[in-house]
C-alpha atoms as one frame of an Amber mdcrd trajectory, in Angstrom:
protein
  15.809   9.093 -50.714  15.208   8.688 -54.493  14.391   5.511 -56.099  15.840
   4.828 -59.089  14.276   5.888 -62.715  14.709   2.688 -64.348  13.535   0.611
 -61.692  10.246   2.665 -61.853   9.634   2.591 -65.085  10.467  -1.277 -64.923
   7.431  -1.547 -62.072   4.872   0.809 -63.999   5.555  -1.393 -66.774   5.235
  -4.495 -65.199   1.504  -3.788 -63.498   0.453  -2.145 -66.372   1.378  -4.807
 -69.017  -0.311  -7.405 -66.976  -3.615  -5.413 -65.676  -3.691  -2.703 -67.880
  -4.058  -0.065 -65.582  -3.622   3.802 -66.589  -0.205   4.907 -65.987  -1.575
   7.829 -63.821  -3.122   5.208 -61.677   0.320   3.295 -61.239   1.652   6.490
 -60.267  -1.014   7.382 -57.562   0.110   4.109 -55.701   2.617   4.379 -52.873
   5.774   2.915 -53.785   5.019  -0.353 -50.976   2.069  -0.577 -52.394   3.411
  -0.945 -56.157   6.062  -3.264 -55.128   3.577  -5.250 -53.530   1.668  -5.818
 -56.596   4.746  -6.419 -58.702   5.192  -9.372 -56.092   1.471 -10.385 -56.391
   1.813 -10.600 -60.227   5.197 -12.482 -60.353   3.833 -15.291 -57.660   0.408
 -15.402 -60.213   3.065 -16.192 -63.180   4.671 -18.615 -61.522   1.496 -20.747
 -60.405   0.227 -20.116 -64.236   3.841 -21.823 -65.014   3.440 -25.074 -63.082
   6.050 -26.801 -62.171   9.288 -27.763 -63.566
């Protein structure tokens, strides 16, 4: 099974922009393991949000 490019790239940009990691570094992580931080960093933004 493939994933799809753009979703990638959409996840290596996503942890990168918000903890600045290498891109080689994003790449090294197992795709569950990318997703989960994707996850992790969209539940931090909405906390930082607030409510309403």
């Amino acid at each position: 099974m493939t994933y799809a490019t753009d979703r990638l790239h959409e996840e290596i940009a996503y942890v990168a922009y918000h903890f600045h990691w290498a891109l080689d570094d994003i790449l090294d992580l197992e795709h569950a393991d990318r997703l989960r931080y994707t996850n992790e960093i969209a539940k931090i933004n909405t906390r930082m949000r607030g409510p309403g």
